[in-house]
Coordinates of C-alpha atoms in Angstrom, one line a residue:
R1 CA 18.9 -12.2 -3.9
R2 CA 15.0 -10.4 -4.1
D3 CA 13.7 -13.1 -6.4
A4 CA 15.0 -15.8 -2.9
S5 CA 14.0 -13.5 -0.1
L6 CA 10.2 -14.0 -2.2
G7 CA 10.5 -16.6 -2.4
L8 CA 11.2 -17.9 1.5
H9 CA 8.4 -14.8 2.0
R10 CA 5.5 -17.1 -0.3
I11 CA 6.8 -20.5 1.3
L12 CA 6.7 -18.8 5.1
E13 CA 3.1 -17.4 4.2
E14 CA 1.7 -20.9 2.5
S15 CA 3.2 -22.3 6.0
R16 CA 1.5 -19.4 8.2
E17 CA -0.9 -21.8 10.4
E18 CA 1.7 -24.2 11.1
L19 CA 4.5 -21.9 12.3
P20 CA 4.3 -21.6 16.3
P21 CA 5.0 -18.4 18.9
R22 CA 9.1 -19.6 19.1
V23 CA 9.2 -19.5 15.1
R24 CA 7.1 -16.2 15.0
R25 CA 9.5 -13.8 18.0
L26 CA 12.2 -15.7 15.7
L27 CA 11.6 -15.1 12.6
A28 CA 10.4 -11.2 13.5
D29 CA 14.4 -10.9 14.7
A30 CA 15.5 -12.2 11.7
P31 CA 17.1 -9.7 8.7
I32 CA 14.8 -11.3 6.4
F33 CA 11.4 -7.8 5.6
P34 CA 13.3 -6.1 2.1
D35 CA 12.0 -2.3 2.3
R36 CA 11.8 -0.8 -0.5
N37 CA 15.1 -0.8 -1.3
G38 CA 15.9 -3.7 -0.8
A39 CA 17.2 -3.9 1.9
L40 CA 16.6 -6.6 4.2
R41 CA 16.0 -5.9 8.1
S42 CA 14.1 -7.1 10.8
L43 CA 11.0 -6.7 11.8
T44 CA 12.0 -4.9 15.8
G45 CA 14.8 -3.1 17.0
N46 CA 15.3 1.1 15.4
N47 CA 16.0 0.0 12.2
R48 CA 12.8 -2.3 11.1
A49 CA 11.5 -2.8 8.0
L50 CA 7.6 -0.9 8.5
I51 CA 4.5 -1.4 7.2
A52 CA 2.5 1.5 5.7
A53 CA -0.8 1.0 6.9
D54 CA -2.4 3.8 3.6
D55 CA -1.0 5.0 0.2
D56 CA -0.6 8.5 1.7
I57 CA 2.2 7.9 4.9
A58 CA 4.5 6.6 1.8
V59 CA 4.1 10.0 0.3
L60 CA 4.6 11.4 3.7
L61 CA 8.1 9.3 5.0
P62 CA 9.0 8.9 1.6
H63 CA 12.6 8.4 3.6
A64 CA 11.7 5.4 5.8
P65 CA 12.0 2.4 5.4
W66 CA 9.3 0.9 4.4
M67 CA 8.7 -3.1 4.2
A68 CA 8.4 -4.0 0.1
P69 CA 4.9 -3.8 -0.5
D70 CA 4.5 -7.8 -2.0
V71 CA 6.1 -9.2 1.6
A72 CA 3.7 -6.0 3.9
E73 CA 1.0 -7.9 2.9
L74 CA 1.1 -11.6 3.2
E75 CA -1.0 -12.7 6.1
Y76 CA 1.6 -14.2 7.6
V77 CA 3.3 -11.2 8.5
R78 CA 0.8 -9.0 10.0
D79 CA 0.5 -11.8 11.6
L80 CA 3.9 -11.5 13.3
G81 CA 3.2 -9.1 15.7
T82 CA 3.9 -6.1 13.7
P83 CA 1.0 -3.2 13.5
P84 CA 1.0 -0.5 10.1
V85 CA 2.1 2.8 11.1
G86 CA -0.6 4.6 9.8
P87 CA -2.2 8.6 11.7
A88 CA -2.3 7.5 14.7
N89 CA 1.4 6.8 15.0
I90 CA 1.7 9.8 13.8
A91 CA -0.8 12.1 16.3
R92 CA 1.8 10.1 18.8
A93 CA 5.0 12.0 17.3
L94 CA 3.9 15.2 17.3
L95 CA 3.6 14.3 21.0
L96 CA 6.6 13.3 21.6
E97 CA 5.2 9.6 22.4
E98 CA 6.3 7.6 19.9
G99 CA 8.8 5.8 20.0
Q100 CA 10.4 6.2 17.0
Q101 CA 10.8 9.7 14.9
L102 CA 8.7 9.3 12.6
V103 CA 7.9 13.3 12.6
D104 CA 9.3 16.2 14.0
P105 CA 6.8 18.3 16.0
F106 CA 9.6 21.4 16.6
D107 CA 9.7 21.7 12.8
G108 CA 7.7 24.3 11.3
A109 CA 8.0 22.0 8.1
S110 CA 7.5 18.6 9.8
L111 CA 4.4 19.5 10.9
R112 CA 3.2 21.2 7.7
R113 CA 3.1 17.6 6.7
A114 CA 2.3 15.7 9.0
Y115 CA -1.3 18.5 9.3
G116 CA -1.6 18.2 5.4
Y117 CA -2.0 14.1 6.8
L118 CA -3.5 14.3 9.2
I119 CA -6.1 15.4 7.9
A120 CA -7.9 13.0 5.4
H121 CA -7.1 10.6 8.1
A122 CA -8.0 12.5 11.0
A123 CA -11.3 9.8 11.8
S124 CA -8.4 6.8 12.4
V125 CA -6.7 8.7 15.5
P126 CA -8.5 7.9 18.6
S127 CA -10.1 10.3 20.5
P128 CA -7.1 9.9 23.9
V129 CA -5.0 11.7 20.9
V130 CA -7.0 14.0 19.8
E131 CA -7.7 15.1 23.4
R132 CA -3.3 15.6 24.2
L133 CA -3.4 17.1 20.3
G134 CA -5.4 19.8 21.6
Q135 CA -2.9 20.6 24.9
A136 CA 0.3 20.8 22.9
P137 CA 1.5 23.4 20.9
I138 CA 1.6 22.1 17.7
W139 CA -0.7 24.6 16.0
F140 CA 0.4 27.4 14.5
D141 CA 0.1 31.1 14.7
E142 CA -0.9 33.7 11.7
E143 CA 2.9 34.4 12.1
G144 CA 4.1 31.3 11.7
Q145 CA 5.1 29.9 16.0
M146 CA 3.6 26.9 17.9
R147 CA 1.0 27.5 20.1
S148 CA -0.9 25.3 22.3
L149 CA -5.1 26.2 21.6
A150 CA -6.0 27.4 24.8
E151 CA -3.1 29.8 23.6
L152 CA -5.4 30.9 20.2
R153 CA -8.1 33.6 19.0
R154 CA -9.4 33.2 15.3
R155 CA -10.0 36.7 13.9
P156 CA -12.9 38.9 15.1
R157 CA -15.1 39.9 12.7
S158 CA -15.8 43.5 13.7
E159 CA -12.2 44.5 11.8
A160 CA -12.2 47.0 15.0
L161 CA -12.2 43.8 17.9
A162 CA -9.1 43.0 14.9
A163 CA -7.7 46.0 15.8
L164 CA -7.5 45.4 18.9
Y165 CA -6.5 42.2 19.8
A166 CA -3.5 43.0 17.0
A167 CA -2.3 46.2 19.0
W168 CA -2.4 43.9 22.6
D169 CA -0.9 41.0 21.2
L170 CA -2.0 38.9 24.1
F171 CA -4.0 35.7 21.8
P172 CA -2.2 35.3 18.9
L173 CA -4.9 34.6 15.9
I174 CA -5.0 30.5 14.5
E175 CA -3.4 30.5 11.1
A176 CA -6.9 29.6 8.8
E177 CA -5.3 30.5 4.6
G178 CA -4.9 27.4 3.4
N179 CA -6.0 23.4 3.5
A180 CA -3.2 22.6 5.9
S181 CA -4.1 25.6 7.8
A182 CA -4.1 25.6 11.2
L183 CA -6.9 26.3 11.4
R184 CA -8.8 23.2 8.8
F185 CA -6.6 21.0 11.2
A186 CA -8.5 21.8 14.1
E187 CA -12.0 21.1 12.6
A188 CA -10.9 18.2 10.9
F189 CA -10.4 17.0 15.0
R190 CA -13.1 18.5 15.9
L191 CA -11.2 20.8 18.6
D192 CA -12.2 24.1 16.8
H193 CA -14.8 24.8 19.7
K194 CA -11.7 25.6 21.8
V195 CA -10.2 28.6 20.0
P196 CA -13.2 31.3 20.0
V197 CA -14.1 34.1 17.5
P198 CA -13.6 37.3 20.4
G199 CA -16.7 39.7 20.6
T200 CA -17.4 41.5 24.0
E201 CA -17.6 38.5 26.0
T202 CA -14.9 37.5 25.0
L203 CA -13.0 40.4 25.1
V204 CA -14.1 40.9 29.0
A205 CA -13.3 37.6 30.2
D206 CA -9.5 38.3 27.8

């Protein structure tokens, strides 16, 4: 079955320049595209086969229905109008803007994995999406609670100020420890300027 499916796709690849739009639409709807487990899927609908934009996303979402690489790399498959799933999709999923639930922004472990992936691929996320990320409650504070950047502060350099902010408990501190911390996530997207380091002026304003 696997060999027959691959043979069909090779024939379609050789004929890609001769495929009219109507035939391409029919092909996209047909369950002829093998995922990495060998199941045949279409390119449309909720259970469609997904094309991985990079190797890292398949590691991030190992149970997603990724199309078999030897089929996904064929030019005719890309011509069918199904864009690869990559960093922009994961970022939009954190904003609940993605039709398919790729990651759960309300689950701490899922969000943490998305941090790591997006830190490595921040340059591939469009600026408007980045701005919306900065406003969303997807940023860990030091206690592991998810907040918007506007709610957070960095740890003050002054121990006295740090103690004051801790006692005040009005502006929680952004998580800063680790390679996939919330602060590292903000820095990757150049959003760290939205999280001030408390000083005298910040203290008065707060």
